[in-house]
mmCIF file of C-alpha atoms in Angstrom:
data_model
loop_
_atom_site.group_PDB
_atom_site.id
_atom_site.type_symbol
_atom_site.label_atom_id
_atom_site.label_comp_id
_atom_site.label_asym_id
_atom_site.label_seq_id
_atom_site.Cartn_x
_atom_site.Cartn_y
_atom_site.Cartn_z
ATOM 1 C CA UNK A 1 0.518 -7.048 2.643
ATOM 2 C CA UNK A 2 -1.905 -4.873 4.716
ATOM 3 C CA UNK A 3 -3.130 -1.994 2.958
ATOM 4 C CA UNK A 4 -3.478 -0.057 6.169
ATOM 5 C CA UNK A 5 -1.426 2.873 8.497
ATOM 6 C CA UNK A 6 -0.301 2.910 11.572
ATOM 7 C CA UNK A 7 0.296 6.012 13.516
ATOM 8 C CA UNK A 8 4.068 6.543 14.939
ATOM 9 C CA UNK A 9 3.325 5.051 18.374
ATOM 10 C CA UNK A 10 1.225 2.112 16.820
ATOM 11 C CA UNK A 11 -2.128 3.561 18.828
ATOM 12 C CA UNK A 12 -4.418 3.940 15.846
ATOM 13 C CA UNK A 13 -4.902 2.350 12.704
ATOM 14 C CA UNK A 14 -6.559 3.973 9.157
ATOM 15 C CA UNK A 15 -7.030 2.290 5.878
ATOM 16 C CA UNK A 16 -4.827 2.870 3.015
ATOM 17 C CA UNK A 17 -8.220 4.106 1.066
ATOM 18 C CA UNK A 18 -8.950 6.939 4.156
ATOM 19 C CA UNK A 19 -5.144 7.571 4.187
ATOM 20 C CA UNK A 20 -5.338 8.452 0.247
ATOM 21 C CA UNK A 21 -8.407 10.573 0.982
ATOM 22 C CA UNK A 22 -7.001 12.518 3.269
ATOM 23 C CA UNK A 23 -4.283 13.289 1.373
ATOM 24 C CA UNK A 24 -1.450 10.947 1.505
ATOM 25 C CA UNK A 25 0.429 10.123 -1.863
ATOM 26 C CA UNK A 26 0.057 7.168 -3.220
ATOM 27 C CA UNK A 27 3.589 7.093 -4.864
ATOM 28 C CA UNK A 28 5.333 8.120 -1.543
ATOM 29 C CA UNK A 29 7.716 7.161 1.205
ATOM 30 C CA UNK A 30 5.207 5.343 3.198
ATOM 31 C CA UNK A 31 4.969 8.383 6.004
ATOM 32 C CA UNK A 32 2.037 10.687 6.055
ATOM 33 C CA UNK A 33 0.891 12.805 9.086
ATOM 34 C CA UNK A 34 2.449 10.855 11.476
ATOM 35 C CA UNK A 35 1.411 7.248 9.781
ATOM 36 C CA UNK A 36 3.230 4.555 8.583
ATOM 37 C CA UNK A 37 1.946 2.825 5.446
ATOM 38 C CA UNK A 38 2.709 1.026 2.237
ATOM 39 C CA UNK A 39 2.991 3.313 -0.445
ATOM 40 C CA UNK A 40 2.261 2.211 -4.600
ATOM 41 C CA UNK A 41 6.103 2.782 -4.791
ATOM 42 C CA UNK A 42 7.058 0.244 -2.259
ATOM 43 C CA UNK A 43 4.236 -2.188 -3.227
ATOM 44 C CA UNK A 44 5.863 -1.860 -6.878
ATOM 45 C CA UNK A 45 9.423 -2.942 -5.241
ATOM 46 C CA UNK A 46 8.228 -6.013 -3.450
ATOM 47 C CA UNK A 47 6.756 -7.144 -6.685
ATOM 48 C CA UNK A 48 9.767 -6.517 -8.689
ATOM 49 C CA UNK A 49 11.546 -8.665 -5.979
ATOM 50 C CA UNK A 50 8.720 -11.349 -6.380
ATOM 51 C CA UNK A 51 9.639 -11.266 -10.140
ATOM 52 C CA UNK A 52 13.311 -11.622 -10.085
ATOM 53 C CA UNK A 53 13.463 -13.725 -6.818
ATOM 54 C CA UNK A 54 10.880 -16.254 -8.464
ATOM 55 C CA UNK A 55 8.488 -15.880 -5.764
ATOM 56 C CA UNK A 56 5.237 -17.429 -5.562
ATOM 57 C CA UNK A 57 3.687 -13.775 -5.647
ATOM 58 C CA UNK A 58 2.235 -11.213 -2.909
ATOM 59 C CA UNK A 59 -0.975 -11.509 -0.804
ATOM 60 C CA UNK A 60 -3.045 -8.294 0.092
ATOM 61 C CA UNK A 61 -4.861 -9.067 2.853
ATOM 62 C CA UNK A 62 -7.953 -7.331 3.594
ATOM 63 C CA UNK A 63 -8.327 -5.613 -0.057
ATOM 64 C CA UNK A 64 -11.127 -3.847 1.120
ATOM 65 C CA UNK A 65 -9.236 -1.442 3.019
ATOM 66 C CA UNK A 66 -7.923 -0.087 -0.492
ATOM 67 C CA UNK A 67 -8.860 1.252 -3.248
ATOM 68 C CA UNK A 68 -11.122 0.163 -5.971
ATOM 69 C CA UNK A 69 -8.871 -2.321 -8.432
ATOM 70 C CA UNK A 70 -9.623 0.386 -11.312
ATOM 71 C CA UNK A 71 -8.281 2.878 -9.213
ATOM 72 C CA UNK A 72 -5.069 3.507 -10.382
ATOM 73 C CA UNK A 73 -3.287 4.771 -6.994
ATOM 74 C CA UNK A 74 -4.802 1.038 -5.621
ATOM 75 C CA UNK A 75 -2.201 -0.633 -4.243
ATOM 76 C CA UNK A 76 -3.207 -3.767 -6.009
ATOM 77 C CA UNK A 77 -2.939 -1.723 -9.545
ATOM 78 C CA UNK A 78 0.812 -0.975 -8.096
ATOM 79 C CA UNK A 79 1.290 -4.379 -7.515
ATOM 80 C CA UNK A 80 -0.107 -5.934 -11.149
ATOM 81 C CA UNK A 81 1.788 -2.837 -12.705
ATOM 82 C CA UNK A 82 4.940 -3.270 -10.815
#
């Protein structure tokens, strides 16, 4: 999981932190203002898949692009609570 969003034509990138600051919904469908991103909803679904399939876990690359882990809207928070 990389906490960033890509513009629909892949020419621009924003961090998850910046997308949330710009008003993207943390638990949305992963699309906001022409950017695609991993939302908390999607991360929780991935975490459930890891648990039900007994996989080894999730990896979050570049955690500095996420919100702080203590923030309830962070992707790490979603993965742990998912």
